Amino acid sequence: KVQTSGPQPDGRGYAAAAMFKSDCYLFGGCSGALASSFRNDMWKLCTLTKTWTRIHLPLYTTPPPGRSQHSMLQYGGLFYIFGGNNKRGGKRHLLGDLVAFDPVKLTYSQLSDGSTGEGPSRRSGHSMVLQSGGIFLFGGGGD
């Protein structure tokens, strides 16, 4: 077991993580009975010092909705977060949005809300990889 210091993220499942320089960033996930609590918090683990830090956003920045079973990768200094699921009205709700997070400015930008029909369909449990300068999305469950 790796010993870490600092405040730590609460226990959760189905979060997404990606590396930026020597830091591992963790976003979202769910916890609670029947995955009743969906998170939209961002955490950073410095792999050099093994110290956790919760990312506190500026007042003018709003994070995307809480989610689980989403994907995240880092490219060009930005994290890209796609899809996943949460609940609306007590029922599973699939997401198809694409959001960018800037770890230097601590800002989120919604690139697509998934409602135009362009791009991948709403889904969760998928994989996202970077290859030859492009982001490729594979699999997952959808509508």
Short mmCIF file of N, CA and C in Angstrom, two decimals, residues 25-117:
data_model
loop_
_atom_site.label_atom_id
_atom_site.label_comp_id
_atom_site.label_asym_id
_atom_site.label_seq_id
_atom_site.Cartn_x
_atom_site.Cartn_y
_atom_site.Cartn_z
N TYR A 25 -4.54 13.17 -11.78
CA TYR A 25 -5.80 13.86 -11.51
C TYR A 25 -6.94 12.85 -11.50
N LEU A 26 -7.84 13.00 -10.55
CA LEU A 26 -8.99 12.12 -10.37
C LEU A 26 -10.25 12.96 -10.44
N PHE A 27 -11.21 12.55 -11.27
CA PHE A 27 -12.47 13.30 -11.39
C PHE A 27 -13.66 12.37 -11.25
N GLY A 28 -14.65 12.85 -10.46
CA GLY A 28 -15.95 12.21 -10.40
C GLY A 28 -15.97 10.88 -9.69
N GLY A 29 -16.94 10.04 -10.11
CA GLY A 29 -17.18 8.75 -9.49
C GLY A 29 -18.47 8.78 -8.68
N CYS A 30 -18.80 7.65 -8.11
CA CYS A 30 -20.04 7.58 -7.33
C CYS A 30 -19.81 6.78 -6.06
N SER A 31 -20.70 6.99 -5.11
CA SER A 31 -20.64 6.26 -3.85
C SER A 31 -22.05 6.18 -3.29
N GLY A 32 -22.19 5.51 -2.20
CA GLY A 32 -23.49 5.40 -1.55
C GLY A 32 -24.26 4.18 -2.01
N ALA A 33 -25.35 3.91 -1.33
CA ALA A 33 -26.20 2.78 -1.66
C ALA A 33 -26.76 2.95 -3.07
N LEU A 34 -26.60 1.94 -3.88
CA LEU A 34 -27.08 1.94 -5.27
C LEU A 34 -26.55 3.13 -6.05
N ALA A 35 -25.30 3.48 -5.78
CA ALA A 35 -24.64 4.61 -6.49
C ALA A 35 -25.53 5.85 -6.45
N SER A 36 -25.87 6.28 -5.26
CA SER A 36 -26.81 7.38 -5.11
C SER A 36 -26.15 8.75 -5.08
N SER A 37 -24.83 8.80 -4.92
CA SER A 37 -24.13 10.07 -4.81
C SER A 37 -23.09 10.18 -5.93
N PHE A 38 -23.31 11.10 -6.85
CA PHE A 38 -22.41 11.28 -7.99
C PHE A 38 -21.54 12.50 -7.74
N ARG A 39 -20.26 12.34 -7.91
CA ARG A 39 -19.29 13.39 -7.59
C ARG A 39 -18.89 14.17 -8.82
N ASN A 40 -18.56 15.45 -8.61
CA ASN A 40 -17.99 16.28 -9.68
C ASN A 40 -16.77 17.04 -9.16
N ASP A 41 -16.08 16.43 -8.22
CA ASP A 41 -14.88 17.05 -7.67
C ASP A 41 -13.63 16.55 -8.39
N MET A 42 -12.59 17.39 -8.37
CA MET A 42 -11.30 17.05 -8.99
C MET A 42 -10.25 17.03 -7.89
N TRP A 43 -9.42 15.99 -7.89
CA TRP A 43 -8.34 15.82 -6.93
C TRP A 43 -7.03 15.62 -7.68
N LYS A 44 -5.93 15.98 -7.04
CA LYS A 44 -4.61 15.81 -7.63
C LYS A 44 -3.71 15.07 -6.64
N LEU A 45 -3.06 14.04 -7.13
CA LEU A 45 -2.05 13.33 -6.34
C LEU A 45 -0.69 13.61 -6.96
N CYS A 46 0.16 14.30 -6.21
CA CYS A 46 1.54 14.53 -6.66
C CYS A 46 2.29 13.22 -6.45
N THR A 47 2.75 12.61 -7.53
CA THR A 47 3.41 11.31 -7.41
C THR A 47 4.82 11.43 -6.84
N LEU A 48 5.37 12.64 -6.85
CA LEU A 48 6.71 12.83 -6.29
C LEU A 48 6.67 12.89 -4.76
N THR A 49 5.69 13.63 -4.21
CA THR A 49 5.58 13.77 -2.75
C THR A 49 4.51 12.87 -2.15
N LYS A 50 3.72 12.23 -3.01
CA LYS A 50 2.60 11.37 -2.59
C LYS A 50 1.61 12.14 -1.71
N THR A 51 1.32 13.37 -2.14
CA THR A 51 0.41 14.25 -1.41
C THR A 51 -0.85 14.52 -2.23
N TRP A 52 -2.00 14.33 -1.60
CA TRP A 52 -3.29 14.63 -2.23
C TRP A 52 -3.64 16.10 -2.01
N THR A 53 -4.28 16.70 -3.00
CA THR A 53 -4.80 18.06 -2.91
C THR A 53 -6.14 18.11 -3.61
N ARG A 54 -7.14 18.65 -2.93
CA ARG A 54 -8.42 18.86 -3.61
C ARG A 54 -8.31 20.14 -4.43
N ILE A 55 -8.78 20.09 -5.67
CA ILE A 55 -8.74 21.25 -6.54
C ILE A 55 -9.92 22.15 -6.19
N HIS A 56 -9.63 23.36 -5.74
CA HIS A 56 -10.66 24.34 -5.43
C HIS A 56 -10.77 25.30 -6.60
N LEU A 57 -11.95 25.42 -7.15
CA LEU A 57 -12.18 26.22 -8.35
C LEU A 57 -12.43 27.69 -8.01
N PRO A 58 -12.05 28.59 -8.92
CA PRO A 58 -12.41 30.00 -8.74
C PRO A 58 -13.93 30.16 -8.71
N LEU A 59 -14.41 31.21 -8.11
CA LEU A 59 -15.86 31.43 -7.96
C LEU A 59 -16.61 31.44 -9.28
N TYR A 60 -15.98 31.91 -10.34
CA TYR A 60 -16.66 32.03 -11.63
C TYR A 60 -16.67 30.72 -12.43
N THR A 61 -16.10 29.66 -11.89
CA THR A 61 -16.02 28.38 -12.60
C THR A 61 -17.01 27.39 -12.02
N THR A 62 -17.79 26.76 -12.90
CA THR A 62 -18.74 25.74 -12.49
C THR A 62 -18.30 24.41 -13.07
N PRO A 63 -18.16 23.38 -12.24
CA PRO A 63 -17.78 22.08 -12.77
C PRO A 63 -18.94 21.42 -13.51
N PRO A 64 -18.67 20.43 -14.35
CA PRO A 64 -19.75 19.70 -15.00
C PRO A 64 -20.53 18.88 -13.97
N PRO A 65 -21.69 18.35 -14.36
CA PRO A 65 -22.48 17.54 -13.42
C PRO A 65 -21.69 16.33 -12.92
N GLY A 66 -22.00 15.90 -11.70
CA GLY A 66 -21.40 14.69 -11.16
C GLY A 66 -21.70 13.51 -12.06
N ARG A 67 -20.80 12.53 -12.05
CA ARG A 67 -20.96 11.39 -12.96
C ARG A 67 -20.08 10.23 -12.55
N SER A 68 -20.38 9.08 -13.11
CA SER A 68 -19.54 7.90 -12.96
C SER A 68 -19.45 7.21 -14.32
N GLN A 69 -18.55 6.28 -14.43
CA GLN A 69 -18.33 5.49 -15.65
C GLN A 69 -18.08 6.37 -16.87
N HIS A 70 -17.39 7.47 -16.67
CA HIS A 70 -17.00 8.39 -17.74
C HIS A 70 -15.55 8.12 -18.12
N SER A 71 -15.03 8.88 -19.07
CA SER A 71 -13.63 8.74 -19.44
C SER A 71 -12.96 10.10 -19.36
N MET A 72 -11.63 10.08 -19.17
CA MET A 72 -10.86 11.31 -19.09
C MET A 72 -9.45 11.03 -19.59
N LEU A 73 -8.92 11.95 -20.38
CA LEU A 73 -7.52 11.88 -20.78
C LEU A 73 -6.96 13.28 -20.86
N GLN A 74 -5.64 13.36 -20.88
CA GLN A 74 -4.95 14.64 -20.95
C GLN A 74 -4.27 14.75 -22.30
N TYR A 75 -4.44 15.90 -22.95
CA TYR A 75 -3.80 16.17 -24.22
C TYR A 75 -3.53 17.66 -24.32
N GLY A 76 -2.30 18.03 -24.63
CA GLY A 76 -1.95 19.43 -24.82
C GLY A 76 -2.16 20.29 -23.58
N GLY A 77 -2.03 19.69 -22.40
CA GLY A 77 -2.18 20.44 -21.16
C GLY A 77 -3.61 20.59 -20.68
N LEU A 78 -4.58 19.99 -21.37
CA LEU A 78 -5.98 20.02 -20.95
C LEU A 78 -6.46 18.59 -20.70
N PHE A 79 -7.40 18.45 -19.76
CA PHE A 79 -8.06 17.17 -19.55
C PHE A 79 -9.38 17.20 -20.30
N TYR A 80 -9.67 16.13 -21.01
CA TYR A 80 -10.94 15.99 -21.72
C TYR A 80 -11.76 14.92 -21.02
N ILE A 81 -12.99 15.28 -20.66
CA ILE A 81 -13.91 14.39 -19.94
C ILE A 81 -15.11 14.16 -20.84
N PHE A 82 -15.46 12.88 -21.06
CA PHE A 82 -16.60 12.58 -21.91
C PHE A 82 -17.56 11.62 -21.22
N GLY A 83 -18.86 11.95 -21.36
CA GLY A 83 -19.94 11.04 -21.04
C GLY A 83 -20.01 10.55 -19.61
N GLY A 84 -20.46 9.31 -19.49
CA GLY A 84 -20.71 8.70 -18.20
C GLY A 84 -22.20 8.66 -17.90
N ASN A 85 -22.53 8.50 -16.63
CA ASN A 85 -23.94 8.52 -16.24
C ASN A 85 -24.09 9.08 -14.84
N ASN A 86 -25.30 9.53 -14.56
CA ASN A 86 -25.71 9.93 -13.22
C ASN A 86 -27.20 9.61 -13.12
N LYS A 87 -27.89 10.22 -12.21
CA LYS A 87 -29.33 9.94 -12.08
C LYS A 87 -30.13 11.22 -12.17
N ARG A 88 -31.28 11.10 -12.81
CA ARG A 88 -32.27 12.18 -12.85
C ARG A 88 -33.61 11.56 -12.50
N GLY A 89 -34.27 12.15 -11.53
CA GLY A 89 -35.56 11.60 -11.11
C GLY A 89 -35.46 10.17 -10.64
N GLY A 90 -34.33 9.80 -10.05
CA GLY A 90 -34.15 8.45 -9.52
C GLY A 90 -33.80 7.41 -10.57
N LYS A 91 -33.67 7.82 -11.84
CA LYS A 91 -33.37 6.87 -12.91
C LYS A 91 -32.02 7.18 -13.53
N ARG A 92 -31.39 6.15 -14.05
CA ARG A 92 -30.09 6.31 -14.72
C ARG A 92 -30.23 7.29 -15.88
N HIS A 93 -29.28 8.20 -15.96
CA HIS A 93 -29.26 9.22 -17.03
C HIS A 93 -27.90 9.19 -17.71
N LEU A 94 -27.88 8.86 -18.99
CA LEU A 94 -26.63 8.84 -19.75
C LEU A 94 -26.22 10.24 -20.15
N LEU A 95 -24.92 10.47 -20.17
CA LEU A 95 -24.37 11.77 -20.55
C LEU A 95 -23.58 11.63 -21.85
N GLY A 96 -23.60 12.68 -22.67
CA GLY A 96 -22.87 12.69 -23.93
C GLY A 96 -22.09 13.97 -24.12
N ASP A 97 -21.81 14.66 -23.03
CA ASP A 97 -21.10 15.93 -23.12
C ASP A 97 -19.59 15.73 -23.17
N LEU A 98 -18.90 16.70 -23.74
CA LEU A 98 -17.45 16.73 -23.77
C LEU A 98 -17.00 18.02 -23.11
N VAL A 99 -16.21 17.88 -22.06
CA VAL A 99 -15.78 19.01 -21.24
C VAL A 99 -14.26 19.02 -21.19
N ALA A 100 -13.67 20.22 -21.23
CA ALA A 100 -12.22 20.37 -21.06
C ALA A 100 -11.94 21.04 -19.72
N PHE A 101 -10.92 20.56 -19.02
CA PHE A 101 -10.48 21.15 -17.77
C PHE A 101 -9.05 21.62 -17.93
N ASP A 102 -8.79 22.87 -17.57
CA ASP A 102 -7.44 23.44 -17.61
C ASP A 102 -6.85 23.39 -16.20
N PRO A 103 -5.84 22.55 -15.95
CA PRO A 103 -5.30 22.41 -14.60
C PRO A 103 -4.45 23.60 -14.16
N VAL A 104 -4.11 24.49 -15.07
CA VAL A 104 -3.34 25.68 -14.70
C VAL A 104 -4.29 26.82 -14.33
N LYS A 105 -5.30 27.08 -15.18
CA LYS A 105 -6.27 28.14 -14.92
C LYS A 105 -7.40 27.70 -13.99
N LEU A 106 -7.53 26.37 -13.79
CA LEU A 106 -8.59 25.78 -12.97
C LEU A 106 -9.98 26.16 -13.50
N THR A 107 -10.15 26.01 -14.80
CA THR A 107 -11.43 26.32 -15.44
C THR A 107 -11.92 25.13 -16.26
N TYR A 108 -13.24 25.02 -16.35
CA TYR A 108 -13.89 24.04 -17.21
C TYR A 108 -14.48 24.76 -18.41
N SER A 109 -14.47 24.10 -19.56
CA SER A 109 -15.11 24.61 -20.76
C SER A 109 -15.94 23.49 -21.36
N GLN A 110 -17.22 23.74 -21.58
CA GLN A 110 -18.05 22.72 -22.23
C GLN A 110 -17.84 22.83 -23.73
N LEU A 111 -17.33 21.77 -24.34
CA LEU A 111 -17.06 21.76 -25.77
C LEU A 111 -18.26 21.27 -26.56
N SER A 112 -19.04 20.39 -25.96
CA SER A 112 -20.26 19.88 -26.58
C SER A 112 -21.18 19.39 -25.47
N ASP A 113 -22.48 19.67 -25.62
CA ASP A 113 -23.41 19.17 -24.62
C ASP A 113 -24.02 17.83 -25.03
N GLY A 114 -23.65 17.36 -26.22
CA GLY A 114 -24.13 16.05 -26.68
C GLY A 114 -25.51 16.06 -27.27
N SER A 115 -26.12 17.24 -27.42
CA SER A 115 -27.51 17.29 -27.89
C SER A 115 -27.64 17.52 -29.39
N THR A 116 -26.54 17.81 -30.09
CA THR A 116 -26.64 18.16 -31.51
C THR A 116 -26.70 16.95 -32.42
N GLY A 117 -26.34 15.77 -31.90
CA GLY A 117 -26.30 14.59 -32.75
C GLY A 117 -24.97 14.43 -33.46
#
